[in-house]
XYZ file of C-alpha atoms in Angstrom:
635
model
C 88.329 100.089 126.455
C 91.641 101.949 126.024
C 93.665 101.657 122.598
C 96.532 99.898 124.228
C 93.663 97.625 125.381
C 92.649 96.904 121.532
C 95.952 96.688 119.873
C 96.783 93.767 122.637
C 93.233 92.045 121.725
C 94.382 92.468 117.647
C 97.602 90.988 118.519
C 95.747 88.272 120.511
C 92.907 87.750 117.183
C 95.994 87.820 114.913
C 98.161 84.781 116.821
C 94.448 82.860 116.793
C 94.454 83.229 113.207
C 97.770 82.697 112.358
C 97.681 78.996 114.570
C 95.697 77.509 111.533
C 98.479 77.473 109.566
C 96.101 78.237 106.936
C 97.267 81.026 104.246
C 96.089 84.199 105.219
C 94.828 86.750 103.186
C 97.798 89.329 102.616
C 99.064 92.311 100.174
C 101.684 92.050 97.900
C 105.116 92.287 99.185
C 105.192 95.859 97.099
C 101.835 97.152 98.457
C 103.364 96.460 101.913
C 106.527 98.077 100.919
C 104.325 101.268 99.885
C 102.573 101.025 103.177
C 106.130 101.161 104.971
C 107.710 104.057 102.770
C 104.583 106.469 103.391
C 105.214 105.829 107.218
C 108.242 107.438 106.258
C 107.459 111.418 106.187
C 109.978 112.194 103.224
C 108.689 109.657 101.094
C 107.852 111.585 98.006
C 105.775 110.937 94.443
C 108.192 109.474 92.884
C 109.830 107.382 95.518
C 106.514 106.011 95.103
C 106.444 105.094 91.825
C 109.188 103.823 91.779
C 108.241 101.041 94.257
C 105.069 100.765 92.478
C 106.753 100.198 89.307
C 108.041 96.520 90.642
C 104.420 95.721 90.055
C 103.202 96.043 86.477
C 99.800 95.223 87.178
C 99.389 97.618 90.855
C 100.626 100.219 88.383
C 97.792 99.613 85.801
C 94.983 99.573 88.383
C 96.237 102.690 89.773
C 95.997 104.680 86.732
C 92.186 103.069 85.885
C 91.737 103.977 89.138
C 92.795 107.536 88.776
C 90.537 107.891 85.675
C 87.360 106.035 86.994
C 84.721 107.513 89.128
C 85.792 108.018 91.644
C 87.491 111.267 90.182
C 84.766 111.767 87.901
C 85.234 115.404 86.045
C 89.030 115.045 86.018
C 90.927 114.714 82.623
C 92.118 111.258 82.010
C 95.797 110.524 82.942
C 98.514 107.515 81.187
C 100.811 108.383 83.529
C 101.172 106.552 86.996
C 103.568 110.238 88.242
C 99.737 111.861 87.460
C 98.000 109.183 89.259
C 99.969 109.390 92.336
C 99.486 112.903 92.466
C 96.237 112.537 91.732
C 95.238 109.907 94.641
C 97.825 110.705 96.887
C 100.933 108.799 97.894
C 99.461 107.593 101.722
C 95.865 106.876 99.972
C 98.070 104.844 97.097
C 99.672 103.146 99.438
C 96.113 102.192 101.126
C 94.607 102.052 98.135
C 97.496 99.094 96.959
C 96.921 96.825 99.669
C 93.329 96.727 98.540
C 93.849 96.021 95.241
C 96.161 93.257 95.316
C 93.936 91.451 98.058
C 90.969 91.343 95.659
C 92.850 88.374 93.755
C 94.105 86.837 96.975
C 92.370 83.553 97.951
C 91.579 82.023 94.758
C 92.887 78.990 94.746
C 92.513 77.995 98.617
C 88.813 78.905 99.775
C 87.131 76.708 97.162
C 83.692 76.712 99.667
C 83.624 80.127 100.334
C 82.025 82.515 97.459
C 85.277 84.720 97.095
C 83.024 86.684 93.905
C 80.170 87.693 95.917
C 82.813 88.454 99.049
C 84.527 91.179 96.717
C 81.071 92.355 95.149
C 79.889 93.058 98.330
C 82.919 95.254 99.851
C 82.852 97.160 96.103
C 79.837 97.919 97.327
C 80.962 99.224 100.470
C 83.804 100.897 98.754
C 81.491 103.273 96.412
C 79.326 103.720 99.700
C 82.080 104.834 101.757
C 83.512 106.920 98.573
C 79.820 108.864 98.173
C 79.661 109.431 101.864
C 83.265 110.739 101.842
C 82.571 113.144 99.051
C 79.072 114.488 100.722
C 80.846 114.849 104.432
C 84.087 115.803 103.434
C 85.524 113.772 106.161
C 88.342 111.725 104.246
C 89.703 111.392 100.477
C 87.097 109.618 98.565
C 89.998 106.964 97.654
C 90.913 106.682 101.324
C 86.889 105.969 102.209
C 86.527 103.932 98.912
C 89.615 101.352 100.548
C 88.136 101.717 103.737
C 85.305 100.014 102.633
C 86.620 97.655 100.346
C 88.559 95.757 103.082
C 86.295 96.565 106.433
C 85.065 92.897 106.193
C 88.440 91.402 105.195
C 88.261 89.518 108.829
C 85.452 87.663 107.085
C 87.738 86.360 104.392
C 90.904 85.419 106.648
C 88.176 83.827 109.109
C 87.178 81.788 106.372
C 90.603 80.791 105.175
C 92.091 80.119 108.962
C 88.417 78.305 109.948
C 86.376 77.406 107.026
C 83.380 78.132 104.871
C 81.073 77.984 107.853
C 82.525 81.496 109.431
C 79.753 83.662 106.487
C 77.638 80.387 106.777
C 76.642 79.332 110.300
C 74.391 76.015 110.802
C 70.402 77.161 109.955
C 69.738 75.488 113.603
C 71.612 78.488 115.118
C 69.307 81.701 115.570
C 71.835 83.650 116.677
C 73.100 86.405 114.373
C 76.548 85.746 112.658
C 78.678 87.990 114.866
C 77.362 86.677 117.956
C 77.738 83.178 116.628
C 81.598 83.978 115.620
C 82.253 85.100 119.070
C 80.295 81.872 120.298
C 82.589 79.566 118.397
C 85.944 81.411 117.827
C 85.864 84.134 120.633
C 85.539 87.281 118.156
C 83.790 88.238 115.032
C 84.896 89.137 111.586
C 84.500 92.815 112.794
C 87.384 92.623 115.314
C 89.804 90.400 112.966
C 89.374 93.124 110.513
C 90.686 95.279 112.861
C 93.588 93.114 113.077
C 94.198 93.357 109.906
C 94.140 96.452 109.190
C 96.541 97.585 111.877
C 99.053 94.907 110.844
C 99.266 95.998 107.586
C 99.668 99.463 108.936
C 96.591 101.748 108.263
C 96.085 104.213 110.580
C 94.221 104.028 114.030
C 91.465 106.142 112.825
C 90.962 103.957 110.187
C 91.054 100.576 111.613
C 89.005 101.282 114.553
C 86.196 102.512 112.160
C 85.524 98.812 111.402
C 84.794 97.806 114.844
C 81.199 97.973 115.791
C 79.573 101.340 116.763
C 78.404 101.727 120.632
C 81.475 98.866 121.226
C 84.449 101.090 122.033
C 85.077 104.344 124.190
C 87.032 105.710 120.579
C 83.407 106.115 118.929
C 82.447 107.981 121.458
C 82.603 111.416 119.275
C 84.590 113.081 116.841
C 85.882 111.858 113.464
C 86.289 108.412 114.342
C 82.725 108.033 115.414
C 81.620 109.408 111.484
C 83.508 107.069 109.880
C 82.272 104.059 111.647
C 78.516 105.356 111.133
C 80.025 105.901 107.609
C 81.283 101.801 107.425
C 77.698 100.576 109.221
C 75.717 102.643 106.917
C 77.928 101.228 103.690
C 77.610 97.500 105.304
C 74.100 97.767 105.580
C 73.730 98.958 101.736
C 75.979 95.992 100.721
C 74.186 93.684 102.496
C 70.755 95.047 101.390
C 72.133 94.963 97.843
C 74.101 91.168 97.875
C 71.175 89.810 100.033
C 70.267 86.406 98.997
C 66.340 87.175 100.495
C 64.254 89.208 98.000
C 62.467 91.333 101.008
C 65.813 93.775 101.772
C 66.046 94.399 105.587
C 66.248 98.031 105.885
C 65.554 99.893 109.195
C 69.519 100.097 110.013
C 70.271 101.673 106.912
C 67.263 104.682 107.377
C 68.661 104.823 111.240
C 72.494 105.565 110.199
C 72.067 107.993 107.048
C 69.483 109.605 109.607
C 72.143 110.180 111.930
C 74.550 111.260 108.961
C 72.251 113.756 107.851
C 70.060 112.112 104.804
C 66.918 111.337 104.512
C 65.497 108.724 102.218
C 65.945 110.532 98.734
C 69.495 111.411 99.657
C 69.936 107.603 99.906
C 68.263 107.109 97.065
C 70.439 109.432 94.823
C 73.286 107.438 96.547
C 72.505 104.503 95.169
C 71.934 105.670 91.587
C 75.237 107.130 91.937
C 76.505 103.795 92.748
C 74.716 101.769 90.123
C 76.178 104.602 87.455
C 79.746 103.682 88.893
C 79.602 99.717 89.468
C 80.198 98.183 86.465
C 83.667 100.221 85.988
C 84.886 99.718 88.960
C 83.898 95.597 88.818
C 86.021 96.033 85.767
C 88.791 97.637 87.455
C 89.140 95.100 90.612
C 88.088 92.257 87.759
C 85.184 91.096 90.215
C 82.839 89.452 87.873
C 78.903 89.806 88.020
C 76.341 89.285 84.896
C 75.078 93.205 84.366
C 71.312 91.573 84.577
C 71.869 90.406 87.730
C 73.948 93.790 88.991
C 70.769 95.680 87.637
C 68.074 93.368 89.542
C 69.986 93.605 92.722
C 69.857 97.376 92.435
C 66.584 97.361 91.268
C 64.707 95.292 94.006
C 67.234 97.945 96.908
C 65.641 101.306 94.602
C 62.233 99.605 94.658
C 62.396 99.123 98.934
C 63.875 101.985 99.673
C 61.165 104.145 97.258
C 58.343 103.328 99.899
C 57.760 104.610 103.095
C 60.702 103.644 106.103
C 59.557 100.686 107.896
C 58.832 102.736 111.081
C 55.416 100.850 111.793
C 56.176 97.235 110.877
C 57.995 96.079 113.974
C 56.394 93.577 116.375
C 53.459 95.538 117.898
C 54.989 94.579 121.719
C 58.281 93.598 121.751
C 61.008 94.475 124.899
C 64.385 94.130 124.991
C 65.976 93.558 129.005
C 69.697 93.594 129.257
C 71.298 92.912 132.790
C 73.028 89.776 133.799
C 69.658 88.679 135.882
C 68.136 88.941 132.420
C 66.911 85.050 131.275
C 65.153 83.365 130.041
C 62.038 82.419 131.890
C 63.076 84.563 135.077
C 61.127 86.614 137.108
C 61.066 89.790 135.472
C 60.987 88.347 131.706
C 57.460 86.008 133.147
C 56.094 89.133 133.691
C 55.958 90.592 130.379
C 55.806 87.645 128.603
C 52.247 86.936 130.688
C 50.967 90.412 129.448
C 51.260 89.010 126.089
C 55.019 90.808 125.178
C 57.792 89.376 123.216
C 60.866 89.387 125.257
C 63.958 89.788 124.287
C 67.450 89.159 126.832
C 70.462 90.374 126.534
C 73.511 89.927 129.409
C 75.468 92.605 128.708
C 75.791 95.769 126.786
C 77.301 94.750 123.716
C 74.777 91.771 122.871
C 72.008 94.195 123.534
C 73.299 97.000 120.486
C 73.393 94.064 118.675
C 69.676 92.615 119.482
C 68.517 96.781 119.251
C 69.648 96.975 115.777
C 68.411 93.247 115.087
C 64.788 93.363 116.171
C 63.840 96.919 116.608
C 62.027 96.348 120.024
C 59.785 99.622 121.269
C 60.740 99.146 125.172
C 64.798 98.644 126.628
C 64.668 97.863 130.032
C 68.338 98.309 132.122
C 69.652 96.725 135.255
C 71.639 99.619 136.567
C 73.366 98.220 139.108
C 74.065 94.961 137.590
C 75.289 95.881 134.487
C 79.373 95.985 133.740
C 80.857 98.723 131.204
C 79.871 102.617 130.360
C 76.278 102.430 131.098
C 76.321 106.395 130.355
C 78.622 106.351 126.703
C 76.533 102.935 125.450
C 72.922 105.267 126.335
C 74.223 108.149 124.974
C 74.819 105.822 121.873
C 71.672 104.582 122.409
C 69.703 107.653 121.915
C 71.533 109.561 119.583
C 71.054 106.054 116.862
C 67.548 105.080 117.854
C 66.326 108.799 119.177
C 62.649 108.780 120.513
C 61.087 105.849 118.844
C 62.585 103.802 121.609
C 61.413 103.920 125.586
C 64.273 103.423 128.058
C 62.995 102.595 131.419
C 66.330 102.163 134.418
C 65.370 99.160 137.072
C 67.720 100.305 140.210
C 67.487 99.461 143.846
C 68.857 103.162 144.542
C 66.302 106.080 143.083
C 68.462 109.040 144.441
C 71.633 107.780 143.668
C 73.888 109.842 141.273
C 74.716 107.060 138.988
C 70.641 106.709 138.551
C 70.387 110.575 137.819
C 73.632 110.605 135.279
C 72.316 107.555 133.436
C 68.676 109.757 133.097
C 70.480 112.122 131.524
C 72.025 110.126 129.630
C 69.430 109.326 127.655
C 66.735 107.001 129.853
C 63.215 107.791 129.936
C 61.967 106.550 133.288
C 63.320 104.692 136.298
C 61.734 102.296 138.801
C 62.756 100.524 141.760
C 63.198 96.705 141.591
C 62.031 94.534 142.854
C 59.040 96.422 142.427
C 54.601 95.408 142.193
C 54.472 93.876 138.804
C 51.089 95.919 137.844
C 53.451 99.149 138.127
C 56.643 97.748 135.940
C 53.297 96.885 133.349
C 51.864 99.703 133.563
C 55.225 101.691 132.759
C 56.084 99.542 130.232
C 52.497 99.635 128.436
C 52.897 103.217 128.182
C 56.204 103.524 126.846
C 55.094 101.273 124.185
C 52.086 103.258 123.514
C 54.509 106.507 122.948
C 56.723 104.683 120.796
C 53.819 103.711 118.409
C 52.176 106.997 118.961
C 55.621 108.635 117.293
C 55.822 106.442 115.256
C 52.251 106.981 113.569
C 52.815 110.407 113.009
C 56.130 109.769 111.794
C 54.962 107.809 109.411
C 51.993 110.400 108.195
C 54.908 113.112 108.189
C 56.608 110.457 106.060
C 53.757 109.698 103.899
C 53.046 113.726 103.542
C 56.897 114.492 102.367
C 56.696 111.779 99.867
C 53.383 113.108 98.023
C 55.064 116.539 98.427
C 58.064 115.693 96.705
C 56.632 113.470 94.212
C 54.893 116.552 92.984
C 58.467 118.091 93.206
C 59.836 115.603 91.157
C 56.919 115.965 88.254
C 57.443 119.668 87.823
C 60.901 119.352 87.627
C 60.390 116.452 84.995
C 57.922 119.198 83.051
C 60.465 122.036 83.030
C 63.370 119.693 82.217
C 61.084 118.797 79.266
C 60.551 122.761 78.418
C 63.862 123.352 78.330
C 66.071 120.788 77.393
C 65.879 119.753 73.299
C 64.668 116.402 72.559
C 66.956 114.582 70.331
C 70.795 115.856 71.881
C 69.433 116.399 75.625
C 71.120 119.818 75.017
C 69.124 123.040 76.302
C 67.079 124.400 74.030
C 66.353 128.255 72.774
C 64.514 128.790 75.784
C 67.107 127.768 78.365
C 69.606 129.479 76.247
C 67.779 133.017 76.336
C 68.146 132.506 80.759
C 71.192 131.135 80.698
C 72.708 134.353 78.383
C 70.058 136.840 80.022
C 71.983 136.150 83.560
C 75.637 135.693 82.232
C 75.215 138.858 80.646
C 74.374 140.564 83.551
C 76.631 139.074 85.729
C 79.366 139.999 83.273
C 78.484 143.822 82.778
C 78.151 144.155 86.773
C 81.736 142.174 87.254
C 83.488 143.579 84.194
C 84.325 140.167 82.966
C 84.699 139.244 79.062
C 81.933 137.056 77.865
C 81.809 135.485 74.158
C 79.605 133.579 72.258
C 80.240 130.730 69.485
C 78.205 129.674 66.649
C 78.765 126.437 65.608
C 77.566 124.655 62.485
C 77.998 121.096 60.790
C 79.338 121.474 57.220
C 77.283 120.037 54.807
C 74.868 118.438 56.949
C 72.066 118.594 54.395
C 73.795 116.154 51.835
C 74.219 113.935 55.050
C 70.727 114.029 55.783
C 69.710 113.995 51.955
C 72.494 110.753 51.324
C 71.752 108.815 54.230
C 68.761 109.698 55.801
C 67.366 111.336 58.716
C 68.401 108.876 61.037
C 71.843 108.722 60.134
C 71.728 112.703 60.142
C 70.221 112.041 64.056
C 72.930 110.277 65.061
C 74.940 112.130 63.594
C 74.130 114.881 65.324
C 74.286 113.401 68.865
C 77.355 112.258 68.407
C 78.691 115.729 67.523
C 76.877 116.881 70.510
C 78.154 114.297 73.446
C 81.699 115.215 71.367
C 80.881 118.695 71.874
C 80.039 118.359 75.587
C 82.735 116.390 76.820
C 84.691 119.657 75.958
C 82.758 122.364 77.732
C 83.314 123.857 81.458
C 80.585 123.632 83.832
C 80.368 127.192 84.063
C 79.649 127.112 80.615
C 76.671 126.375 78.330
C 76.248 124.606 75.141
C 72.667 124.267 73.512
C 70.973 123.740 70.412
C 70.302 126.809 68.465
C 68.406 125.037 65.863
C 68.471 122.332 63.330
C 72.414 121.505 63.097
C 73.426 125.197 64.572
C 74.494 125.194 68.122
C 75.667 128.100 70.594
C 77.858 127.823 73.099
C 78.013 130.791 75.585
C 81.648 131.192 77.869
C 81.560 132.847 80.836
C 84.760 135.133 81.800
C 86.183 134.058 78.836
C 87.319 136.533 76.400
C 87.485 136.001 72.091
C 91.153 134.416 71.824
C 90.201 131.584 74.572
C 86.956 131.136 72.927
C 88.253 130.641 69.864
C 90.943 128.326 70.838
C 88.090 126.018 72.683
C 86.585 126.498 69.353
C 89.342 124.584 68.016
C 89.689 122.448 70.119
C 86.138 121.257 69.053
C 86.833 121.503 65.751
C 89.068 119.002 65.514
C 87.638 117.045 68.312
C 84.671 116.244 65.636
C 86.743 116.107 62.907
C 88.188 113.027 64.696
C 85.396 111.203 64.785
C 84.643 107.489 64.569
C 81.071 105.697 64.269
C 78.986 104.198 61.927
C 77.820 107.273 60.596
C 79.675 109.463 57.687
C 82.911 111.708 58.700
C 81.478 115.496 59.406
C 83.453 118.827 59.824
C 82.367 121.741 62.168
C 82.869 125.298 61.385
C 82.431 127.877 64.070
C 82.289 131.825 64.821
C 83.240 133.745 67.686
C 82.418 137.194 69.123
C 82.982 138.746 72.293
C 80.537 140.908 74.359
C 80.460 144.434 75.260
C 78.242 146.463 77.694
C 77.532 149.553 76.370
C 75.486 150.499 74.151
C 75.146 146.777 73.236
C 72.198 143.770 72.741
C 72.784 140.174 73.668
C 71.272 140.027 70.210
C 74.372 141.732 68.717
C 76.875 139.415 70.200
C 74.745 136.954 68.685
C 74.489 138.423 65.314
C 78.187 139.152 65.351
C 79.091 135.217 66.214
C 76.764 134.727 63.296
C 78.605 136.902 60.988
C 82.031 134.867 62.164
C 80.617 131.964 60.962
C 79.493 133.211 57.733
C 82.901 134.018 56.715
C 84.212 130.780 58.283
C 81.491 128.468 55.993
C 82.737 131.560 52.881
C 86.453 130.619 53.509
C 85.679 127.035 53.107
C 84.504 125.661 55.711
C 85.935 123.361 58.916
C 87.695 126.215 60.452
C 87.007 128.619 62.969
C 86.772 132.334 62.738
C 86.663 135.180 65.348
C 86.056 138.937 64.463
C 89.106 141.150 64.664
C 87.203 143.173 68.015
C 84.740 142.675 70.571
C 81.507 144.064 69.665
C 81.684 147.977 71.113
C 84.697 146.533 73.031
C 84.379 146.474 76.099
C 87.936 145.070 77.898
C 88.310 141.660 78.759
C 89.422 141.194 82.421
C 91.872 138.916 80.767
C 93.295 141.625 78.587
C-alpha cells in the first residue's frame, strides 16, 4: 500500500471516529501549539519555552522528565531552558502531547480501566526507551513517547465506541484486532495511526504503530526497526499487565531475536525497567500499589528465566491461507483426517496475525489465489519466524516465475494442486518433522547456554564478592591495587597526570564509641553513597580500610583533585539522616613516573592528610608538588 494510500485510510478512521460525537482523546491546546512551532525550522529553545510556559504543569513534567531515567548519569536541572536542551525541542514537542494525554479521559470512560491503559503504554514507553538506547536508532525520549501513545487508538476507540473495544464478548474466539476490524472496520493499531499523524508526528513515527508484515513501508530500513521495536515493547506490556498468571511469550523471544538479543539481554531489559517504573508512574501520576508493580515483574522475570517455549506448541498444527481456504473444504479434510489441527486464514494479513497467534509448524500458500505482495509478506515471513516454520507453495503452474520468485522468497517446497492427497501428506508430515527436529536441538542448544551461563553468572557473583567491601559495596584493597596497577600504567605510557586522595572521617571513633557500631555503619554508608554520587566513571573510589577511603583520578592532575576533594568535603558536611553530623578531611598527591612507586603516591596522599587532620581537621590539603613531578598534561 502506498503512503498516499494510508494517510486517505487515517483520514477515513479519523471521520469514523469523530461521527460518535464522543470526546476524543486530544493534547492540550499548548502541546499542539509546540507540535506546530517545531514544524517550523527556526523555531528555537526558547521560542519553546516560551509556549511551554502557558502550561505550568507541561513545564513541571518536563523538567522531572529531564532528571528521571531516562537521562540517567546527567546532573539534575530546575530549569525548563536546560530541559529543552536537554530533550530536544521536536522530542519536547512529542514528548508534550504525551504527557498531557495521560490525564485525558477521566471523567468520560467510566467502564474502561483508564489506570491500567496508561500502566501498560509506560510500559511500552521504558521498552521503546531501552531499545532506543541499545540500537541507537532514535532519542530515547522520542522512543519513550513512541511507546507511550502507540495504543492511543485503543483509548479513542473506547471513548467514540465503548468499553467493549479492549473487552470483546468471551463467545468471540477471535483475537481483539481481528474482532475490531469485524465490528468497526479497523483495529486500534490503525486509529493510532490516525492519531498520530493528526497531531503531527512524523511519518516514520506513526507508521511504526501499524502492524509489522501489513504495509510495503516495513519492508526495510529504519521504519521496519522501529515497528519490531513497538511489537517487541507491546508484547512486554502485555506480558507484564496480563490479567492470566501463565505470560504468553513466544512473540516477545521472536522480535528481540530479530533485534539482536537473546533471552538474558531481555532479561537485563526488564530489570532496567523495574529500576525505572516507579519514577516514571510518579512522573505521568499513573497510580499502581508497588506490591503489585513488583509481582507483575516478578511472575514476567520468573517466565522469561526458563527455557523459550520453542517445544510447547501443538505437536501438528497447519496454518492454510488462500481464499479457497475453509473450513471443512477439501484441502483442510485432508489434514484434519491425518489427525492435524487446521488453521484458515483468507488472506495475508489474517494469516501474520494467526502465525504470531498459534505458532503452527506447517504454512501452506495458494499462490495463485492469493491478493497482495506474496514475495514482501514471505520475506517477512522468514526473516520473523526463520526455520522453525515449513512453507510449502500449492500452484497450478510449477515453472512459472512467480512460483520460482516466491521460493526464493522464502518457501520451502512447492506442489501442484489439485494434487494425490498421500503426496500433499506426505510433504506436510515431513515439514513438520523438520520443524520439531530444529526445534529439539534448539532447545538442547538452549538448555546448554543456560547451564553455561549460569556458571558465568556464579563466578562473577564470587569475584564481585572478592573484590567489592561488604558493608559500603565500595571496592575493596584488592580491586584498588588493579584498578591503580593499570591507571598507572596507562598514565606513564600516555603522559597523563594521575592523583590520588586519602580521605578520612574526623572523629569517627567517638561516633562509634557514643553511638555504637551501628550508627558508626550507617554512618559510614551514607558518607560513601555521598561520596559516590560525586565521582566520574573513569574514576575509582574504594575503601582503604576502616573509615579511610582512596579515591584514584585518572588524567586528572593535583589542583582538580583537590577541588573534587572539596567538593566532597562539603558534600558530607551537608549531610542529613538520623545519624550524628560528620566532617571529612582529605589529602591529595599527584603521580610521577620516574623513579617513582604507586606506593609513594600513596604515602604522599597519606602525608596530605596528616597535615590536613594536624591543621584541624574538615579541610583538604594537597602537597605543594607532584611526587618527582612529572608534568600534568593539563599543565
Amino acid at each position: 500500500m502506498e503512503l498516499s494510500d494510508l494517510q486517505t485510510r487515517n483520514t477515513q478512521i479519523l471521520a469514523l471516529l469523530r461521527a460518535s460525537r464522543k470526546p476524543l482523546p486530544s493534547p492540550s491546546a499548548v502541546a499542539l501549539e509546540l507540535m506546530r512551532q517545531v514544524g517550523r525550522r527556526e523555531t528555537g529553545v526558547f521560542e519553546v519555552c516560551r509556549c511551554a510556559r502557558k502550561d505550568p504543569m507541561l513545564v513541571a513534567k518536563t523538567v522531572q522528565v529531564a532528571n528521571s531515567a531516562l537521562y540517567a548519569g546527567l546532573r539534575q536541572t530546575a530549569a525548563v531552558e536546560d530541559a529543552v536542551m536537554r530533550i530536544g525541542v521536536a522530542t519536547l514537542a512529542r514528548l508534550a502531547v504525551g504527557l498531557t494525554l495521560v490525564h485525558t479521559a477521566s471523567d468520560w470512560l467510566p467502564d474502561f480501566d483508564l489506570n491500567r491503559h496508561w500502566r501498560c503504554a509506560l510500559a511500552r514507553g521504558l521498552v521503546m526507551q531501552r531499545l532506543a538506547r541499545r540500537l541507537r536508532s532514535i532519542p530515547g525520549s522520542e522512543a519513550f513517547t513512541l511507546g507511550l501513545l502507540s495504543d492511543i487508538g485503543q483509548l479513542a476507540m473506547a471513548a467514540a465506541f465503548g468499553a467493549e473495544v479492549a473487552n470483546p464478548p468471551a463467545a468471540e474466539s477471535v483475537s481483539l484486532l481481528q474482532y475490531q476490524r469485524e465490528r468497526w472496520g479497523f483495529d486500534q493499531n490503525e486509529a493510532s495511526a490516525a492519531l498520530l499523524e493528526d497531531w503531527e508526528f512524523p511519518v516514520a513515527l506513526w507508521l511504526a504503530v501499524l502492524p509489522i508484515g501489513q504495509e510495503v513501508a516495513h519492508a526495510a530500513g529504519r521504519g521496519g526497526e522501529l515497528a519490531l521495536m513497538v511489537d517487541v515493547a507491546r508484547c512486554v506490556a502485555g506480558n507484564l499487565c496480563s490479567l492470566h498468571a501463565k505470560a504468553d511469550l513466544p512473540g516477545l523471544y521472536m522480535g528481540a531475536a530479530r533485534l539482536g538479543m537473546d533471552q538474558e539481554a531481555v532479561v537485563v531489559m526488564l530489570d532496567q525497567m523495574r529500576t525505572d517504573f516507579p519514577d516514571m508512574a510518579r512522573i505521568l501520576d499513573v497510580s499502581i500499589p508497588a506490591d503489585q508493580a513488583e509481582a507483575e515483574f516478578e511472575r514476567l522475570r520468573a517466565a522469561l528465566a526458563v527455557a523459550p517455549p520453542l517445544d510447547d506448541r501443538l505437536p501438528d498444527s497447519a496454518l492454510v491461507v488462500g481464499p479457497l481456504a475453509q473450513p471443512g473444504s477439501g484441502l483442510c479434510r485432508v489434514l484434519e483426517q491425518d489427525g492435524m489441527r487446521v488453521l484458515v486464514a483468507p488472506g495475508l494479513e489474517q494469516g501474520t496475525e494467526l502465525l504470531r497467534l498459534h505458532q503452527p509448524q506447517v504454512l501452506i500458500l495458494e499462490n495463485e489465489l492469493l491478493a497482495g505482495d506474496k514475495l514482501a509478506w514471505c520475506r517477512q515471513v522468514r526473516l520473523e519466524f526463520g526455520p522453525r516454520l515449513y512453507m510449502l507453495l500449492l500452484t497450478s503452474a510449477l515453472e512459472d516465475e512467480e512460483t520460482l520468485r516466491t521460493i526464493d522468497a522464502g518457501a520451502n517446497d512447492v506442489l501442484a494442486y489439485p494434487s494425490e492427497p498421500r503426496l500433499l501428506l506426505a510433504k506436510v508430515r515431513l515439514g513438520g518433522h523438520t520443524v520439531r527436529l530444529l526445534a529439539a536441538l534448539e532447545h538442547e542448544r538452549h538448555h546448554a547456554f543456560t547451564m553455561q551461563r549460569e556458571l558465568a553468572r556464579i563466578n562473577a557473583n564470587l569475584r564481585a564478592a572478592a573484590y567489592t567491601d561488604e558493608l559500603t559495596g565500595l571496592p575493596n584493597r584488592r580491586a584498588l591495587d588493579e584498578f591503580l596497577a593499570q591507571a598507572w600504567a596507562d598514565a606513564a605510557r600516555a603522559g597523563l597526570a594521575l592523583s590520588c586522595v586519602m580521605l578520612d572521617l574526623d572523629h569517627f571513633k567517638a561516633i562509634n564509641d557514643s553511638h555504637g557500631h551501628d550508627v558508626g555503619d550507617r554512618v559510614l554508608c551514607a558518607v560513601t553513597r555521598t561520596l559516590h554520587a560525586q565521582t566520574r566513571s573513569t574514576d575509582m573510589l574504594a575503601r582503604w580500610g576502616g573509615e579511610e577511603l582512596v579515591l584514584v583520578c585518572t588524567n586528572t592532575d593535583a589542583r582538580a583533585a583537590a577541588a573534587l576533594a572539596e567538593r566532597m568535603r562539603r558534600a558530607v558536611e551537608d549531610m542529613q539522616g538520623d545519624f550524628p553530623a560528620v566532617t571529612l578531611s582529605a589529602g591529595v598527591a599527584q603521580a610521577g613516573f620516574s623513579g617513582t612507586r604507586i606506593e609513594d603516591v600513596l604515602h604522599a596522599a597519606d602525608q596530605a592528610l596528616l597535615l590536613a587532620k594536624r591543621g584541624g581537621r574538615n579541610r583538604v590539603v594537597s602537597l605543594p608538588m607532584q611526587v618527582q613531578g612529572c608534568a600534568s598534561q593539563a599543565e
